[in-house]
PDB file of C-alpha atoms in Angstrom:
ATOM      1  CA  UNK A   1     -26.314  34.022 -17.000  1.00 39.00           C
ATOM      2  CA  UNK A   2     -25.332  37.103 -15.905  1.00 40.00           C
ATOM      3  CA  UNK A   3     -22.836  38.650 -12.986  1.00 40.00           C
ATOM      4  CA  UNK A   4     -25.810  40.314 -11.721  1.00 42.00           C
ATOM      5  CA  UNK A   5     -28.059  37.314 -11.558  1.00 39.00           C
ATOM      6  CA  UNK A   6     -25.943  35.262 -10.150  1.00 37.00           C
ATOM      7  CA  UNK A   7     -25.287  37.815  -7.067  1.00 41.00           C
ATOM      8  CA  UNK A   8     -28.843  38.024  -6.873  1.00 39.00           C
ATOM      9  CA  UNK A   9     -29.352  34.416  -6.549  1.00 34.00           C
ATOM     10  CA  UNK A  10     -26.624  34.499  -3.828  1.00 36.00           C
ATOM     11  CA  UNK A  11     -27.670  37.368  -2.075  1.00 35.00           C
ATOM     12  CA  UNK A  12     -30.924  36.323  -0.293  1.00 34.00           C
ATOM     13  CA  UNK A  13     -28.832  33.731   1.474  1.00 33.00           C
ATOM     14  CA  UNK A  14     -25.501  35.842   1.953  1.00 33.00           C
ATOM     15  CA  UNK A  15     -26.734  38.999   1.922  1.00 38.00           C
ATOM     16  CA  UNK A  16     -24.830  41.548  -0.931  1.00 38.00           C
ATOM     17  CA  UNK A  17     -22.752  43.275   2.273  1.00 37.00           C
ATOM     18  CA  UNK A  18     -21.236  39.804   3.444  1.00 38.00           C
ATOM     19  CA  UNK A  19     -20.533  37.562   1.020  1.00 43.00           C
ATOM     20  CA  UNK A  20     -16.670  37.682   1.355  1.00 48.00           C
ATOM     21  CA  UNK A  21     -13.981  35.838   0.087  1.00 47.00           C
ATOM     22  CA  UNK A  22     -15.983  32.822  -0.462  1.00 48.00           C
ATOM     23  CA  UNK A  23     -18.717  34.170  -1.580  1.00 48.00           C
ATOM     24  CA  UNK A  24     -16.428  36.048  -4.193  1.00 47.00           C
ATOM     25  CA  UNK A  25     -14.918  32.882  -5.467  1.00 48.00           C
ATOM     26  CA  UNK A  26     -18.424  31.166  -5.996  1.00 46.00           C
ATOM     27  CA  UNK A  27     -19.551  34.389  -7.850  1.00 47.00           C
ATOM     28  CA  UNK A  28     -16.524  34.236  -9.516  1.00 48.00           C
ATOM     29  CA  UNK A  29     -16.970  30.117 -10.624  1.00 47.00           C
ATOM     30  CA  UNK A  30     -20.223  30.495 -11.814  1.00 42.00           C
ATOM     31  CA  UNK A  31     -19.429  33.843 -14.036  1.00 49.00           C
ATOM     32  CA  UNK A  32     -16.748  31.575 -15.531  1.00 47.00           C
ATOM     33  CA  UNK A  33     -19.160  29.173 -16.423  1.00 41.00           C
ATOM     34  CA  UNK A  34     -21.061  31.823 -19.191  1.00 41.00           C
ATOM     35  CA  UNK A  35     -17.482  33.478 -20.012  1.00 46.00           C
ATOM     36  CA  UNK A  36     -16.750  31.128 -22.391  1.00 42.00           C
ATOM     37  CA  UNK A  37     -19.983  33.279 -24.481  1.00 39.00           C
ATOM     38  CA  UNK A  38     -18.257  36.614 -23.281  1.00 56.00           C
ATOM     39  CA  UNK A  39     -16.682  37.211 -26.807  1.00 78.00           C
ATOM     40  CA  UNK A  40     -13.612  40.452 -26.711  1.00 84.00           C
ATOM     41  CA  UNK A  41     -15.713  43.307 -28.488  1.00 86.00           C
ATOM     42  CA  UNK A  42     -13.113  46.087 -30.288  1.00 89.00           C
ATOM     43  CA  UNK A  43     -14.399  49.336 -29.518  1.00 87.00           C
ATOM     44  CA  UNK A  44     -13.316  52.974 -30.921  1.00 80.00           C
ATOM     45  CA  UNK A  45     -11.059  55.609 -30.282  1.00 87.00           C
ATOM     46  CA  UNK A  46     -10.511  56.564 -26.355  1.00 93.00           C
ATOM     47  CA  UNK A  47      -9.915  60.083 -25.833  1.00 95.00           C
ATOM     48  CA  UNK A  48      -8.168  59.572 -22.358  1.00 97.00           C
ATOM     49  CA  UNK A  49      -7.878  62.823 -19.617  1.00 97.00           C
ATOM     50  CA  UNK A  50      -4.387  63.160 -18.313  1.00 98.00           C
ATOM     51  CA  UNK A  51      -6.169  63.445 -14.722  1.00 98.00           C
ATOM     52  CA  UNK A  52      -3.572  63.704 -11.668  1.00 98.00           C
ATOM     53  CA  UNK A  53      -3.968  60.475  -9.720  1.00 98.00           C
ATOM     54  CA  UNK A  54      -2.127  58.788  -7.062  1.00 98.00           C
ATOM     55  CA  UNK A  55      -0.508  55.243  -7.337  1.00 98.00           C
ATOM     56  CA  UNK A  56      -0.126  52.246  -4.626  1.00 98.00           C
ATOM     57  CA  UNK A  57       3.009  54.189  -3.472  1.00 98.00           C
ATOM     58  CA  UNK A  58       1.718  56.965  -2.702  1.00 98.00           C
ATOM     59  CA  UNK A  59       3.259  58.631  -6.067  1.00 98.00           C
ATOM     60  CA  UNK A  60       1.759  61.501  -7.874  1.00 98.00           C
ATOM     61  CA  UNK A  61       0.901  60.433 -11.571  1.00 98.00           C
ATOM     62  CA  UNK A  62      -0.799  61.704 -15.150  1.00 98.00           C
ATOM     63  CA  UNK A  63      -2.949  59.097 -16.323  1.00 98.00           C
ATOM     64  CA  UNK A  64      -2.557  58.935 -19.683  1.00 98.00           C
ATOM     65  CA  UNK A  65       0.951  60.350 -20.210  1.00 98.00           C
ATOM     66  CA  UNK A  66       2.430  58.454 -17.351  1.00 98.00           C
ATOM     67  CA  UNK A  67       0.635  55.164 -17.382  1.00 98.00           C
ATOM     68  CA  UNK A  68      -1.187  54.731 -20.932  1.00 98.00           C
ATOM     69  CA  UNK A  69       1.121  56.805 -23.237  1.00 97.00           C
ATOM     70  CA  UNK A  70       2.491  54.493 -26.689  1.00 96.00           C
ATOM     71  CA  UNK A  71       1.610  51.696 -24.342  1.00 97.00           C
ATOM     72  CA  UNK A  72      -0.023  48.486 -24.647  1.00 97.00           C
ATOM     73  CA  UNK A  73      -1.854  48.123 -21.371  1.00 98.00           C
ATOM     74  CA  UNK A  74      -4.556  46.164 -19.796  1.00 98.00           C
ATOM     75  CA  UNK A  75      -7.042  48.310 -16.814  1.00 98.00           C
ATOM     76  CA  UNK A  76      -9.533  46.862 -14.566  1.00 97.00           C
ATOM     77  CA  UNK A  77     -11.697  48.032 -12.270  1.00 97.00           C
ATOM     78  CA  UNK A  78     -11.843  47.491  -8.322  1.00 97.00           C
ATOM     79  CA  UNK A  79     -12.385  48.518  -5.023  1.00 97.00           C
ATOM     80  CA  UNK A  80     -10.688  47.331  -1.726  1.00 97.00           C
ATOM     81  CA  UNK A  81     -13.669  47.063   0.052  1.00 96.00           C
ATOM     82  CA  UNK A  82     -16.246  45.090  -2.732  1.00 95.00           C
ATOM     83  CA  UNK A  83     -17.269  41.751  -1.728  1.00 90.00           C
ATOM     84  CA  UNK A  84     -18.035  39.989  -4.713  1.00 91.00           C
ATOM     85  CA  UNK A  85     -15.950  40.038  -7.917  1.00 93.00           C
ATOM     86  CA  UNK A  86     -13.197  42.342  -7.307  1.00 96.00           C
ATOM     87  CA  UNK A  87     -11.028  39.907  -5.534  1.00 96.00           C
ATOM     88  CA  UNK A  88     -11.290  37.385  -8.231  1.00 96.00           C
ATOM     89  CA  UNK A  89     -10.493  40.507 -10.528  1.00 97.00           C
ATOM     90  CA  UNK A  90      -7.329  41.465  -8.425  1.00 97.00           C
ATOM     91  CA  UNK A  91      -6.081  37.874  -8.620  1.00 97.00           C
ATOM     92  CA  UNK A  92      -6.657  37.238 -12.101  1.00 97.00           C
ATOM     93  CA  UNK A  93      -4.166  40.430 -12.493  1.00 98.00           C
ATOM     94  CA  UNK A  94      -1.595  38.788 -10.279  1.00 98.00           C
ATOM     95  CA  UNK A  95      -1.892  35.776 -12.218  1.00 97.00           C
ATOM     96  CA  UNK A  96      -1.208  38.302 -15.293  1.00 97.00           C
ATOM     97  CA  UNK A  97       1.460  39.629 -13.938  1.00 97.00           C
ATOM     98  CA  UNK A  98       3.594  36.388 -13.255  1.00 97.00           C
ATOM     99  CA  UNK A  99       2.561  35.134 -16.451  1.00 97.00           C
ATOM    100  CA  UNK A 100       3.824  37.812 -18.310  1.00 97.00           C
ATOM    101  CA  UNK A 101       7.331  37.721 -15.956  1.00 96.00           C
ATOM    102  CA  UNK A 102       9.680  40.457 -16.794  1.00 95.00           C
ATOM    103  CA  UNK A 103       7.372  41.791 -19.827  1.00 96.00           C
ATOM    104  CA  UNK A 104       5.007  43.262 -16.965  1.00 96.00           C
ATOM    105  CA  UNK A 105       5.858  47.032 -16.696  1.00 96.00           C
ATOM    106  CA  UNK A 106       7.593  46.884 -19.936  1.00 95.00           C
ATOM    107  CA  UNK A 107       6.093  45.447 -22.986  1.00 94.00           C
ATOM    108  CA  UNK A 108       2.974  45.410 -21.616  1.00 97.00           C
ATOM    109  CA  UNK A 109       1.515  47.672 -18.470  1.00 98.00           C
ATOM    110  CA  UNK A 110      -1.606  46.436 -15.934  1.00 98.00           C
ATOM    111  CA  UNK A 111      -3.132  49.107 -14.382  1.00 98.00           C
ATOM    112  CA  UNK A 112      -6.312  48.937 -11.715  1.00 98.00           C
ATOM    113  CA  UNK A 113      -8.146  51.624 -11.416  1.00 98.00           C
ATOM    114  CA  UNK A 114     -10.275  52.320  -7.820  1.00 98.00           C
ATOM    115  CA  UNK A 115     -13.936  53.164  -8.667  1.00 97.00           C
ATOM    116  CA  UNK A 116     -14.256  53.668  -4.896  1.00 97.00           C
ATOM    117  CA  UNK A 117     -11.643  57.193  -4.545  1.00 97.00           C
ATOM    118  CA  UNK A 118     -13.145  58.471  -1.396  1.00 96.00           C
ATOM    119  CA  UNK A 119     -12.165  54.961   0.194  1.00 97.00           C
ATOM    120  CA  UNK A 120      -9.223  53.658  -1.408  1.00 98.00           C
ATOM    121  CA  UNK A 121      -6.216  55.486  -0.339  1.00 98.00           C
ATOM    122  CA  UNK A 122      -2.793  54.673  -1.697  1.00 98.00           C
ATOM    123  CA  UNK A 123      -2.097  52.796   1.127  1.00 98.00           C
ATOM    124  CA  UNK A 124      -5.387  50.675   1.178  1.00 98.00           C
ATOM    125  CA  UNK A 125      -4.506  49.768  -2.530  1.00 98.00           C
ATOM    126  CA  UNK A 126      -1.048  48.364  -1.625  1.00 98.00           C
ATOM    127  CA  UNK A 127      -2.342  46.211   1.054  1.00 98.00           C
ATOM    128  CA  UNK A 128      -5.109  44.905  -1.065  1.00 98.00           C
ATOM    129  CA  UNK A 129      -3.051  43.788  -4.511  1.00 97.00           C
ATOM    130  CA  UNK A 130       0.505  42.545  -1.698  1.00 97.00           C
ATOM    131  CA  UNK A 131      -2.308  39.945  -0.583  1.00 97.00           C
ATOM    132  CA  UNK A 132      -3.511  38.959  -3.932  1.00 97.00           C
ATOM    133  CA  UNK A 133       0.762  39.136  -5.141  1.00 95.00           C
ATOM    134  CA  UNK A 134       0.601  42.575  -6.148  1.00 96.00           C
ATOM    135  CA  UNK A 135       4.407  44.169  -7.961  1.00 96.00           C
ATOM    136  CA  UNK A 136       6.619  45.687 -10.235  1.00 96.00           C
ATOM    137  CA  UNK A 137       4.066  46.151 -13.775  1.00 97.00           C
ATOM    138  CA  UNK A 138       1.290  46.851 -11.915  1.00 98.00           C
ATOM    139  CA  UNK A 139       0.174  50.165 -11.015  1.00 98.00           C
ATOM    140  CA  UNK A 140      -3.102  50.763  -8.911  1.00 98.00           C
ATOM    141  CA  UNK A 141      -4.557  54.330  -8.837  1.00 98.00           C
ATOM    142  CA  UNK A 142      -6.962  56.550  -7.044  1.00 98.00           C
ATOM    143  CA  UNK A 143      -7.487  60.242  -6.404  1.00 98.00           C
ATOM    144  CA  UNK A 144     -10.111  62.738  -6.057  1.00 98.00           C
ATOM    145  CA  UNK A 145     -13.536  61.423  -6.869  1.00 97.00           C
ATOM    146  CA  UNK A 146     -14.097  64.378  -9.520  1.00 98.00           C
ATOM    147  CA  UNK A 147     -11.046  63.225 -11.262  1.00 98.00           C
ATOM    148  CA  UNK A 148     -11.939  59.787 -10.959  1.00 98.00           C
ATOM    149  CA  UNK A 149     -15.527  60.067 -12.243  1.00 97.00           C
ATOM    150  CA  UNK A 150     -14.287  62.313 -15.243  1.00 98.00           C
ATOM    151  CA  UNK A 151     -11.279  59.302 -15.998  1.00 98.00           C
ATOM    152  CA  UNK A 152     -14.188  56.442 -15.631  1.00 97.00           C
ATOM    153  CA  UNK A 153     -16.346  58.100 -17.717  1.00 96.00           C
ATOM    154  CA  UNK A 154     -14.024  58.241 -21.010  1.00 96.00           C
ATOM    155  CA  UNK A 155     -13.185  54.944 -20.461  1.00 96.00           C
ATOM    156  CA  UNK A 156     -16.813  53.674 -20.345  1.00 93.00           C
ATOM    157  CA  UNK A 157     -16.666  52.284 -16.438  1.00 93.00           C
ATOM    158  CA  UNK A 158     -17.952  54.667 -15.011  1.00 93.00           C
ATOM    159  CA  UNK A 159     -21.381  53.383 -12.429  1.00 90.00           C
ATOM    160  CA  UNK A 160     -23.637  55.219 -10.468  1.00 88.00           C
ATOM    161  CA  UNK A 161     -23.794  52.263  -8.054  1.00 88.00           C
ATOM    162  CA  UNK A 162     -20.238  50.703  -7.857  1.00 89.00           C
ATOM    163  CA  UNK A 163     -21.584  47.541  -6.297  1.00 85.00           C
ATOM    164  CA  UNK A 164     -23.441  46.820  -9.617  1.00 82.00           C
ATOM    165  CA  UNK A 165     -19.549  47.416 -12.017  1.00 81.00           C
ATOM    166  CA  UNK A 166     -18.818  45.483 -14.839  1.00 81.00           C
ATOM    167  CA  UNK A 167     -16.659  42.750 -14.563  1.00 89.00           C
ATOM    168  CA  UNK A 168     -14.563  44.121 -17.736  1.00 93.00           C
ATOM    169  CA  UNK A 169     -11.161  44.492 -18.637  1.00 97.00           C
ATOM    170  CA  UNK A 170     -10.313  46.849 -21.083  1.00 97.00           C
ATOM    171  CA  UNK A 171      -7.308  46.034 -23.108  1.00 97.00           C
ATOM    172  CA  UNK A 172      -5.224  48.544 -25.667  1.00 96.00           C
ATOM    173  CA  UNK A 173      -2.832  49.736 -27.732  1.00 97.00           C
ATOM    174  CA  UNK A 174      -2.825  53.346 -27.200  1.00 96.00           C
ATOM    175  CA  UNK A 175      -0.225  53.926 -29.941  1.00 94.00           C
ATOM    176  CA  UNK A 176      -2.761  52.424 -32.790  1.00 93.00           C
ATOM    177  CA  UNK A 177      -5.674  53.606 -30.793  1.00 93.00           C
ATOM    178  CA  UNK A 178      -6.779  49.766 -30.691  1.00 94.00           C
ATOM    179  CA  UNK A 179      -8.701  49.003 -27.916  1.00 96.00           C
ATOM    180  CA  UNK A 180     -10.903  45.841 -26.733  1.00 95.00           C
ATOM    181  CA  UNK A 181     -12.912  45.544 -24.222  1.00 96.00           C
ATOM    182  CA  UNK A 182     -13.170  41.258 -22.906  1.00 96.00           C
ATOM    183  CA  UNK A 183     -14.362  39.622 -19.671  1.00 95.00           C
ATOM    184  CA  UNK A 184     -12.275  40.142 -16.506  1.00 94.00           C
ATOM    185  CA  UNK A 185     -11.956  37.014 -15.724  1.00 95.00           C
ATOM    186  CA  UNK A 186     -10.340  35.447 -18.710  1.00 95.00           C
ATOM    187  CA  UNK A 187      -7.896  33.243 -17.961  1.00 96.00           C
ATOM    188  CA  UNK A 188      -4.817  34.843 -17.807  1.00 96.00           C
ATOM    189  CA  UNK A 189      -3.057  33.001 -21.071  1.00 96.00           C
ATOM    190  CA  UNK A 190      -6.334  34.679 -23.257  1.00 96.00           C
ATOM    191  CA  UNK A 191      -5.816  37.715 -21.464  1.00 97.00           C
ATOM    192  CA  UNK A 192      -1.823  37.719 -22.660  1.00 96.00           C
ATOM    193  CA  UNK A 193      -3.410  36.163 -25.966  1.00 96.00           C
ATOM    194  CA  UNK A 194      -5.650  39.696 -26.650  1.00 96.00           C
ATOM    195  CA  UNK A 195      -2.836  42.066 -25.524  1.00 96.00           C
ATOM    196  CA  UNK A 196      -0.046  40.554 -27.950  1.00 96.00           C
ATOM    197  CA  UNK A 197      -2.604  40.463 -30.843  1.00 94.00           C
ATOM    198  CA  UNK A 198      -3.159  44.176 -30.023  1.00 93.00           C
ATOM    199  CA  UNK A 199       0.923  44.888 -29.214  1.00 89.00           C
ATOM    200  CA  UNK A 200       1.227  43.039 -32.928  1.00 87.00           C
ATOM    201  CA  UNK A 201      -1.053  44.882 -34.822  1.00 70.00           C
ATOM    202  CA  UNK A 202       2.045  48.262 -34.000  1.00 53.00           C
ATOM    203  CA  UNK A 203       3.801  49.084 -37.217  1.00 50.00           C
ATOM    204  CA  UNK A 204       6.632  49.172 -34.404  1.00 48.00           C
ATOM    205  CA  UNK A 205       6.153  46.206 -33.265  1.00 44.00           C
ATOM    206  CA  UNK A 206       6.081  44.516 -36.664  1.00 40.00           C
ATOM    207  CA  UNK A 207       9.175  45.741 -37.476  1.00 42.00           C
ATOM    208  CA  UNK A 208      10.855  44.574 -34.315  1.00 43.00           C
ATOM    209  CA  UNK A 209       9.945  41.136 -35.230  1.00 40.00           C
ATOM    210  CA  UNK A 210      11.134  41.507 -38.345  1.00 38.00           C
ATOM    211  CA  UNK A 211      14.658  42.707 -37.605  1.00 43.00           C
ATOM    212  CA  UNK A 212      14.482  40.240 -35.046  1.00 41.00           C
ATOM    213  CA  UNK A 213      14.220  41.738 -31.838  1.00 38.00           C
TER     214      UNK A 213
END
């Protein structure tokens, strides 16, 4: 079953504008009762805009030569003020995060990008991932909606209605241009699973691991 059936099925009793936390985790437990079907699907070469964004902090930053650059990364896609699956979404990249420990921001980047701009400032961002245990390895942006659109867009995320966004992750190794794109709500260990299949498939990588670093 789909997300959007099953926040159809909920909405006649909820209503789509107040479903809240709760109603966010119960869309979130019954989408992770089809994700098991939700197989990773590679997709092809990203040709990524170096748009000028803004992170959590406020900080000025290029997209792709700041944040997805030789990388291996992993972005979803959020907004502060959804109701349904973004929360779940948020948290599963917390959960990331400490699972990954010290290799968050280093070997491996998590990046959230707002699909609402004209909403999400900087400052709404931080306050949203601090509740969900938001920190160092993962960078939220937003910016002007033009920029925004144009960056959605060439990553394939990009809705006309952002009520009715795809609860995907999209995972990649910008140095191999190897990119995947798997269900958001993966548990975190198949999430860290994809991204070091990706990180291994680097001819730099390899040869880390050979020499033993």
């Amino acid at each position: 079953m789909s997300f959007h059936r099953i926040r159809n099925l909920l909405t006649p009793s909820f209503g789509r504008a107040t479903l809240g936390f709760a109603g966010a985790v119960l869309v979130s437990a019954l989408c992770a009762a089809s994700a098991a079907a939700v197989e990773p699907s590679p997709i092809g070469q990203l040709t990524i805009p170096d748009v000028e964004l803004f992170d959590q902090n406020g900080h000025k930053v290029h997209f792709y030569s700041d944040l997805v650059e030789g990388k291996v990364v992993a972005m979803n896609f959020v907004f502060t003020t959804c109701s349904t699956i973004c929360t779940p979404q948020g948290a599963r990249f917390a959960e990331l995060r400490k699972l990954l420990g010290n290799r968050a921001g280093s070997d491996i980047h998590l990046i959230s990008v707002s699909i609402d701009p004209q909403t999400d400032t900087p400052a709404k961002l931080k306050a949203w991932s601090d509740k969900l245990g938001g920190g160092p390895g993962w960078t939220l942006v937003t910016g002007e909606q033009a920029e925004v659109v144009r960056l959605l867009k060439s990553l394939g995320a990009f809705e006309v209605d952002i009520k009715r966004h795809n609860p995907s992750v999209l995972l990649g190794n910008d140095r191999d241009q190897h990119w995947t794109r798997a269900y958001s709500l993966s548990p975190a260990a198949k999430l860290v699973e994809l991204l070091d299949e990706l990180r291994d498939e680097s001819p730099g990588a390899s040869a880390a691991a050979k020499e033993g670093k």
